[in-house]
GROMACS .gro file of C-alpha atoms in nm:
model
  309
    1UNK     CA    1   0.000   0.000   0.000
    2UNK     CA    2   0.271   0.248   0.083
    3UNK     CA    3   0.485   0.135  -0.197
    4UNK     CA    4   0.174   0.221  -0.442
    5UNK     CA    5   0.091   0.553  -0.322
    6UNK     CA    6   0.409   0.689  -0.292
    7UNK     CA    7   0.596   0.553  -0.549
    8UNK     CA    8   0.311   0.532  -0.818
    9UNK     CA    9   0.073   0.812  -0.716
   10UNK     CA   10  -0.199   0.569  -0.661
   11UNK     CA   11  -0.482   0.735  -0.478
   12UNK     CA   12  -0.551   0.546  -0.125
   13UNK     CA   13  -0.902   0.414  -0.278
   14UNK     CA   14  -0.782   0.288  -0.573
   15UNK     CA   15  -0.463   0.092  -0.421
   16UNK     CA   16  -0.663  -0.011  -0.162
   17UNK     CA   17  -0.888  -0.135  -0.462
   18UNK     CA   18  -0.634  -0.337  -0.603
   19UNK     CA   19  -0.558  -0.558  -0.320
   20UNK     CA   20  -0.918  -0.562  -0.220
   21UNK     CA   21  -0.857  -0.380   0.118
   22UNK     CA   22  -1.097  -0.152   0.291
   23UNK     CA   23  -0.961   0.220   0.287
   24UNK     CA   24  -1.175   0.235   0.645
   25UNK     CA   25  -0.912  -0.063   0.731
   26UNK     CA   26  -0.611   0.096   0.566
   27UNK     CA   27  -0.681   0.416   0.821
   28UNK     CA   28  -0.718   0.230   1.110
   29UNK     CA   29  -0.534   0.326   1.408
   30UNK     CA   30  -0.537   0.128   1.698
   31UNK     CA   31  -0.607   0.283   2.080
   32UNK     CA   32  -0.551   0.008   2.243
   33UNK     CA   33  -0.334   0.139   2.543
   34UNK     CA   34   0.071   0.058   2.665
   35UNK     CA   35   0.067  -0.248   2.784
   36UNK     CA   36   0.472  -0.259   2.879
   37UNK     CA   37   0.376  -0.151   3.228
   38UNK     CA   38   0.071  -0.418   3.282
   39UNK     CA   39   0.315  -0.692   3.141
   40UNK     CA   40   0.602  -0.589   3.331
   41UNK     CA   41   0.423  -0.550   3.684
   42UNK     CA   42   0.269  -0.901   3.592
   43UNK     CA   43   0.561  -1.089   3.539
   44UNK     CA   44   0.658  -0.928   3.868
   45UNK     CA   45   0.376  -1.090   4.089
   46UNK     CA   46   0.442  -1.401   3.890
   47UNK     CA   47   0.764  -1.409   3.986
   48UNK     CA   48   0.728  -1.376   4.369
   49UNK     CA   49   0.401  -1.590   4.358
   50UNK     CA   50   0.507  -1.857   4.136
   51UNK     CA   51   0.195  -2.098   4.204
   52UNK     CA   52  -0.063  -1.825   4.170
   53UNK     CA   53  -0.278  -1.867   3.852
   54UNK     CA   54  -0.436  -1.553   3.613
   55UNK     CA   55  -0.731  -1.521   3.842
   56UNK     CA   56  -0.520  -1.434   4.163
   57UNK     CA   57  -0.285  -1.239   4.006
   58UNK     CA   58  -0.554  -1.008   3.846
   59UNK     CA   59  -0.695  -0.919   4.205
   60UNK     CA   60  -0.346  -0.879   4.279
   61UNK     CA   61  -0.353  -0.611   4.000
   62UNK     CA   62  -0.679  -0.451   4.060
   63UNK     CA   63  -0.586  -0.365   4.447
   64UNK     CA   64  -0.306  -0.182   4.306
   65UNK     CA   65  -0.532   0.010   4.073
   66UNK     CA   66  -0.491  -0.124   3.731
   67UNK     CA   67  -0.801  -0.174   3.565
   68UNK     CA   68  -0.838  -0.506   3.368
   69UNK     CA   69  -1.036  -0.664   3.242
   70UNK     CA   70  -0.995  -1.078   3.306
   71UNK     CA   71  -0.997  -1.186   2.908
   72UNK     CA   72  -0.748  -0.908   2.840
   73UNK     CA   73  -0.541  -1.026   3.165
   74UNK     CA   74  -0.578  -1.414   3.057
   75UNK     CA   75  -0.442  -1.293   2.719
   76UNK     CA   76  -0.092  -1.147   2.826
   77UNK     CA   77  -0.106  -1.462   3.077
   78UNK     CA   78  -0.070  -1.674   2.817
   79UNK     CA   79   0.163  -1.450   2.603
   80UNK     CA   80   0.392  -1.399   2.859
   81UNK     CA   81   0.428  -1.837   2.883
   82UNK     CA   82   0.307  -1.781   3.270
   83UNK     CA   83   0.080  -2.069   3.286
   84UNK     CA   84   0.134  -2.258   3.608
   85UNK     CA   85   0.220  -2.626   3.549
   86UNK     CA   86   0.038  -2.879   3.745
   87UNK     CA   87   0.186  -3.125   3.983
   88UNK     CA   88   0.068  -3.465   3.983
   89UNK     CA   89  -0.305  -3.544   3.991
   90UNK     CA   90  -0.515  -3.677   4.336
   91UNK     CA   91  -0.745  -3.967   4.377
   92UNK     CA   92  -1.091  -3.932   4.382
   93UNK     CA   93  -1.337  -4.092   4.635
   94UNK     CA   94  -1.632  -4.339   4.492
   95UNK     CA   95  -1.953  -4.293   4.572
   96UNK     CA   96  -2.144  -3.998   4.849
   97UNK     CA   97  -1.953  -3.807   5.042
   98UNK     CA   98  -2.088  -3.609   5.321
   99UNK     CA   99  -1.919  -3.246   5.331
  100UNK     CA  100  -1.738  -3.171   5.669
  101UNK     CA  101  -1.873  -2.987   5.917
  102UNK     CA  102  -1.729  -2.581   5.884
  103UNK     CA  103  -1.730  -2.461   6.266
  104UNK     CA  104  -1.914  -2.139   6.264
  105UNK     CA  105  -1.725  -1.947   6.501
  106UNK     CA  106  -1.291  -1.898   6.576
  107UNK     CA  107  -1.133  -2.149   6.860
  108UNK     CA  108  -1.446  -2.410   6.802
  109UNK     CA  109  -1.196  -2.645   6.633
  110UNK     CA  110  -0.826  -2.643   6.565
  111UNK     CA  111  -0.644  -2.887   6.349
  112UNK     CA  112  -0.311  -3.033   6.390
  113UNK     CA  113  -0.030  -3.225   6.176
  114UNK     CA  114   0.301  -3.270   6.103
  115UNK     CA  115   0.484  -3.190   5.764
  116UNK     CA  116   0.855  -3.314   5.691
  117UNK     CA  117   1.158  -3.161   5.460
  118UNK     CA  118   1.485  -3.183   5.435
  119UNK     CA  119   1.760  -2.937   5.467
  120UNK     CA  120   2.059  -2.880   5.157
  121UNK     CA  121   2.271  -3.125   5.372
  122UNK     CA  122   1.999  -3.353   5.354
  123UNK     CA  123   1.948  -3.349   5.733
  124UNK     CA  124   1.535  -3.406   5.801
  125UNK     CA  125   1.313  -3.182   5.994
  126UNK     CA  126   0.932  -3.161   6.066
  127UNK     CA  127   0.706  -2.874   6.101
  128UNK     CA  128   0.389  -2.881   6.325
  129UNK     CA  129   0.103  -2.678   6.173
  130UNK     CA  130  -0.184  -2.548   6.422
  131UNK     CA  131  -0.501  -2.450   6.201
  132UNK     CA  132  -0.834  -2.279   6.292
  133UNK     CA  133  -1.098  -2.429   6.085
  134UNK     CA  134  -1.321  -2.180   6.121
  135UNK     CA  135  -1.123  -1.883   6.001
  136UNK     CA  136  -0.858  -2.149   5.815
  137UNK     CA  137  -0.563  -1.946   6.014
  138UNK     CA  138  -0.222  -2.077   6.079
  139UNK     CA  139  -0.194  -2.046   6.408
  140UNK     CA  140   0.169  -2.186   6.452
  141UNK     CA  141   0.435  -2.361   6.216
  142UNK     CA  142   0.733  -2.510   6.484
  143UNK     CA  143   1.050  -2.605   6.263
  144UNK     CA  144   1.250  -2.844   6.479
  145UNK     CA  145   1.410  -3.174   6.401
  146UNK     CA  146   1.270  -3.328   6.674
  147UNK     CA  147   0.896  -3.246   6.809
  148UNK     CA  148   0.784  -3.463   7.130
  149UNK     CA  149   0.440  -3.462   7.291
  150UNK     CA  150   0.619  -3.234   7.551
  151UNK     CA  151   0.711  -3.006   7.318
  152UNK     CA  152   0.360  -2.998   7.140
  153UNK     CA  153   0.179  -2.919   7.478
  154UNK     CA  154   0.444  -2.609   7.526
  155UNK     CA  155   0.312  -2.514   7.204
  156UNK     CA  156  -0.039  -2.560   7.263
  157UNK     CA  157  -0.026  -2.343   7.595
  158UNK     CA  158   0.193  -2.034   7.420
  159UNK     CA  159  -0.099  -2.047   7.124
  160UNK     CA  160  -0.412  -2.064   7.432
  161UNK     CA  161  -0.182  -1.750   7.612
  162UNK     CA  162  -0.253  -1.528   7.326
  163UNK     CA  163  -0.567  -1.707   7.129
  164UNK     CA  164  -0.761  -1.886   7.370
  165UNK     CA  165  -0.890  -2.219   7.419
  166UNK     CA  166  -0.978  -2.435   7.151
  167UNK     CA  167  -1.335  -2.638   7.258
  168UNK     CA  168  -1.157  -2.939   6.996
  169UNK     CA  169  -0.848  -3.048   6.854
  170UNK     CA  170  -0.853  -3.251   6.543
  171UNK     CA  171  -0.521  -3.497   6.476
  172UNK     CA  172  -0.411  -3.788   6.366
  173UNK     CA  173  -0.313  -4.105   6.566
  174UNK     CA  174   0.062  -4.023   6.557
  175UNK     CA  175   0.292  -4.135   6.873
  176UNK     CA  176   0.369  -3.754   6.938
  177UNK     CA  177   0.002  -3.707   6.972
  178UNK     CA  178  -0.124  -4.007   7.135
  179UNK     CA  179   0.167  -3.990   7.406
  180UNK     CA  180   0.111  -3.946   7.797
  181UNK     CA  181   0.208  -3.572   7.772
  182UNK     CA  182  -0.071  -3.553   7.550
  183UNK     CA  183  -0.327  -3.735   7.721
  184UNK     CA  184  -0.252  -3.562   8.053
  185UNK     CA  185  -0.264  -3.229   7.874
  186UNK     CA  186  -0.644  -3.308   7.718
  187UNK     CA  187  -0.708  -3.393   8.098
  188UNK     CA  188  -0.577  -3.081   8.270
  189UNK     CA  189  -0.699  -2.820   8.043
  190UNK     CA  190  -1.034  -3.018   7.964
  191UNK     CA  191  -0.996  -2.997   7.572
  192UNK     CA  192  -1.206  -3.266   7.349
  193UNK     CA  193  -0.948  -3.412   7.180
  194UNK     CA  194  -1.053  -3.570   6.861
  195UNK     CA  195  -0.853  -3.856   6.649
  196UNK     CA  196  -0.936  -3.942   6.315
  197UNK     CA  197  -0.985  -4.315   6.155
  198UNK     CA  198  -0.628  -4.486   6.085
  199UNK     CA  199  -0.560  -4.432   5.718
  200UNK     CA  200  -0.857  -4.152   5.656
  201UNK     CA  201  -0.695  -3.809   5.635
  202UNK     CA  202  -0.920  -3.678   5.451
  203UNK     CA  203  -1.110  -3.670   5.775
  204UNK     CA  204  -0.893  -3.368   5.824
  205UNK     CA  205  -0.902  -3.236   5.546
  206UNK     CA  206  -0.877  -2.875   5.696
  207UNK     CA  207  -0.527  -2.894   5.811
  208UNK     CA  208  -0.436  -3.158   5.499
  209UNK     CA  209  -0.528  -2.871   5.247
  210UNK     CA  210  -0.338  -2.667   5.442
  211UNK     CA  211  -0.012  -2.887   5.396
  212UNK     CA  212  -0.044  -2.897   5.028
  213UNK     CA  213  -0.031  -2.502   4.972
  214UNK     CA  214   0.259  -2.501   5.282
  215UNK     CA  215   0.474  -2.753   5.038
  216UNK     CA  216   0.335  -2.636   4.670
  217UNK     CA  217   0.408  -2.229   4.780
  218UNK     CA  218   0.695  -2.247   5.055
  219UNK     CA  219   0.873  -2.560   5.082
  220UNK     CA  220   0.881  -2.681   4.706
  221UNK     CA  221   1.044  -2.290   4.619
  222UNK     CA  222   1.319  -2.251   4.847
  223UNK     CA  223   1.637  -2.440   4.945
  224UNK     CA  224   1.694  -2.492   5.345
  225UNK     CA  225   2.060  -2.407   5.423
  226UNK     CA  226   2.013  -2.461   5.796
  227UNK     CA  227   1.755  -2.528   6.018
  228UNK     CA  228   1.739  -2.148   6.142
  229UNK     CA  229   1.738  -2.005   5.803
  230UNK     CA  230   1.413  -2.285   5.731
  231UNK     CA  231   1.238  -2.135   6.059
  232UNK     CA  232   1.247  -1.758   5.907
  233UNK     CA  233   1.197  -1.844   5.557
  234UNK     CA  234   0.820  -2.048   5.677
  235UNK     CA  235   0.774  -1.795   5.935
  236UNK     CA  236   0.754  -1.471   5.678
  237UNK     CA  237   0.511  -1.771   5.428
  238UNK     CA  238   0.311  -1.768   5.743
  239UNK     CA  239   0.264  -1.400   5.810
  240UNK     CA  240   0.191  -1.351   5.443
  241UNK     CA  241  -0.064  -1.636   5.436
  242UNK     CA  242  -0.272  -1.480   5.714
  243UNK     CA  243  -0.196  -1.177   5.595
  244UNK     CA  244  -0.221  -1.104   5.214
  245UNK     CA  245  -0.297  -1.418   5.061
  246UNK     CA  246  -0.640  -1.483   4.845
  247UNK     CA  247  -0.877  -1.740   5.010
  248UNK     CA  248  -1.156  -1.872   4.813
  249UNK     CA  249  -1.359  -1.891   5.165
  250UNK     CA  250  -1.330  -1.524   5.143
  251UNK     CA  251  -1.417  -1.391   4.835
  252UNK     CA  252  -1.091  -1.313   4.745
  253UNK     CA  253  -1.022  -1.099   4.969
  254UNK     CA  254  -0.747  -1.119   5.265
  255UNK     CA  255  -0.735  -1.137   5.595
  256UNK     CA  256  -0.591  -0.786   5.705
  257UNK     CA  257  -0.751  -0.799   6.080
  258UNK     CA  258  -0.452  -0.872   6.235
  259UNK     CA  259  -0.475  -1.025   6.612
  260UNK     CA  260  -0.185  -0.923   6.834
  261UNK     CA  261   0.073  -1.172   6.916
  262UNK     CA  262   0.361  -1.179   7.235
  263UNK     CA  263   0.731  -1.277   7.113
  264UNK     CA  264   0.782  -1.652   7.052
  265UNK     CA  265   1.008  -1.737   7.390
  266UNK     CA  266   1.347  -1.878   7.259
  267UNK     CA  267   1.504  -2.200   7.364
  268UNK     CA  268   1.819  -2.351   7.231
  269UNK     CA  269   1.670  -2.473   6.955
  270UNK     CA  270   1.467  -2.149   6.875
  271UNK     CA  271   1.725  -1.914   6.879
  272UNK     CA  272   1.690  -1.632   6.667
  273UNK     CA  273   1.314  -1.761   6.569
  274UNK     CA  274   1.064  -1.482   6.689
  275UNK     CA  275   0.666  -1.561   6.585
  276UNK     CA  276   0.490  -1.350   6.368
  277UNK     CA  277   0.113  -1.254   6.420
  278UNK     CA  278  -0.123  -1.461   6.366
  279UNK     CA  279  -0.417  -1.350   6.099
  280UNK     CA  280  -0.763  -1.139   6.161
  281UNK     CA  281  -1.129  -1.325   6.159
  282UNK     CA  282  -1.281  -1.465   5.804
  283UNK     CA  283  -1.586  -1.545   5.840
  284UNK     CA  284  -1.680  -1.888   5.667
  285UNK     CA  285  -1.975  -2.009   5.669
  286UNK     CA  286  -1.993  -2.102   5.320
  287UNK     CA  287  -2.215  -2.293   5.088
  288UNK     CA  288  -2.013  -2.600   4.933
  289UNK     CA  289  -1.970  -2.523   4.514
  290UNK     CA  290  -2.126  -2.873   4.490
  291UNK     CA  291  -2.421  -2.780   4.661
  292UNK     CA  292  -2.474  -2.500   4.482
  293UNK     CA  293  -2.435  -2.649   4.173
  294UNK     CA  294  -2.704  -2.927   4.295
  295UNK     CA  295  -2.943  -2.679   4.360
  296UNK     CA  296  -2.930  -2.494   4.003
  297UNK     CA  297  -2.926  -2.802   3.839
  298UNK     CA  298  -3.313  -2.938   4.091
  299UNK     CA  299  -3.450  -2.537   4.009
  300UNK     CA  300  -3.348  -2.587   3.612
  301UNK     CA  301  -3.509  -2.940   3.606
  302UNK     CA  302  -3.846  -2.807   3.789
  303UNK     CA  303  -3.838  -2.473   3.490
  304UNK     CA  304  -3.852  -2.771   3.260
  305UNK     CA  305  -4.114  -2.995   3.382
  306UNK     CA  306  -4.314  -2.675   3.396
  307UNK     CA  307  -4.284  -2.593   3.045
  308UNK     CA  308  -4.365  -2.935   2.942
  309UNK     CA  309  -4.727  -2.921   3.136
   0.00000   0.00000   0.00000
């Protein structure tokens, strides 16, 4: 086109004519924005929140007051080769399954498990994880290589100093649980103490859910030099879990309540550890997606036998 009017004096119609272009195409000019800054800034948050898909990372964008629309977002997503690659698949129960009970109110039920890891010299250590599943806070993550029923009680009591009493605790049948320390703790501080079925954690499937964003986010994405530099590395995840990350119980939106919390007391094998603060209240008391989707599915089924009377 530029060749023909320039060169050959062709009028814009008449070389547009020749190729069979529109001239109203030819003098298009597009206003579709910069997008260098959107790109840039999204790479960014892709880079510090490597598991986060297009979804999160556009509220992400919108709290920092970019305006997007989610099509236009998934589009540089993809572009940009940001897709987040999926580890492994899960099995899936047969049959009806009865949703868990959500407690309706904070310190009605706390969940407890263990996670393990290794360190870069290949030394092993576990992590206890304390969640509320009412507001799905972490309430505690204790890096040590060892972690007796002794030490879990200490635990419990700092988290009841600054929390309050649980009315139930949810955990597995693991020695460290099940030990006399244990036992005589559930006594003395008349806690219900509840232990799930021998090869069923998805009986707890609060605290298990819990584990799998702990390893996909924090424990999968760094390297543990020592077992000090592991303590602050999950202790900052932590903060920013009940802090700033997107729940789906929420809305989306994150828990910024923030409940104060005393300095973690060191012992010689928390030295230089100091707790962060645990998150605010989320409330939620939330209908299941599959119950939802049960209940469109009767109402569209009733429009239907209606229409057919």
């Amino acid at each position: 086109m530029t060749w023909a009017i320039e060169e050959k004096s062709y009028s814009q119609r008449r070389a547009c004519g020749l190729i069979g272009l529109e001239p109203k195409t030819y003098r298009y000019v597009s206003t579709r924005g910069d997008e260098a800054i959107v790109r840039a800034r999204l790479r960014s948050l892709a880079g510090e929140r490597r598991r986060f898909g297009y979804r999160r990372l556009l509220i992400l964008l919108r709290r920092e007051g970019l305006a997007l629309n989610h099509k236009k977002l998934f589009r540089l997503y993809r572009e940009e080769r940001l897709s987040v690659r999926r580890r492994g698949g899960r099995k899936r129960a047969l049959g009806t399954r009865a949703p868990a009970a959500v407690p309706q109110e904070p310190n009605q039920r706390w969940s407890l498990d263990f996670v393990s890891d290794t360190l870069d010299d290949g030394r092993r250590f576990r992590i206890l994880v304390v969640v509320d599943d009412c507001t799905r806070e972490c309430l505690a993550l204790i890096v040590d290589t060892s972690l007796s029923g002794r030490r879990v009680s200490r635990e419990l009591d700092r988290i009841i100093a600054f929390r309050g009493k649980p009315l139930m605790i949810v955990s597995d049948n693991g020695t460290e649980l099940t030990s006399h320390a244990i036992l005589r703790w559930q006594e003395e501080r008349a806690v219900a103490w509840h232990y799930i079925a021998p090869g069923k954690p998805q009986q707890n499937g609060f605290v298990e859910s819990f584990n799998g964003r702990l390893r996909d986010e924090c424990l999968n994405e760094h390297l543990f030099r020592s077992l000090p530099a592991a303590r602050t590395i999950i202790g900052a995840w932590r903060v920013d879990y009940n802090t700033c990350r997107l729940t789906r119980a929420s809305a989306g939106s994150p828990r910024t309540r923030l409940q104060p919390g005393p300095d973690r007391i060191t012992t010689r094998t928390d030295s230089g550890y100091e707790r962060g603060q645990t998150g605010g209240k989320v409330r939620c008391s939330v209908t299941p997606r599959h119950f939802r989707r049960r209940s469109e599915m009767s109402y569209g089924r009733y429009l239907s036998r209606q229409k057919l009377k």
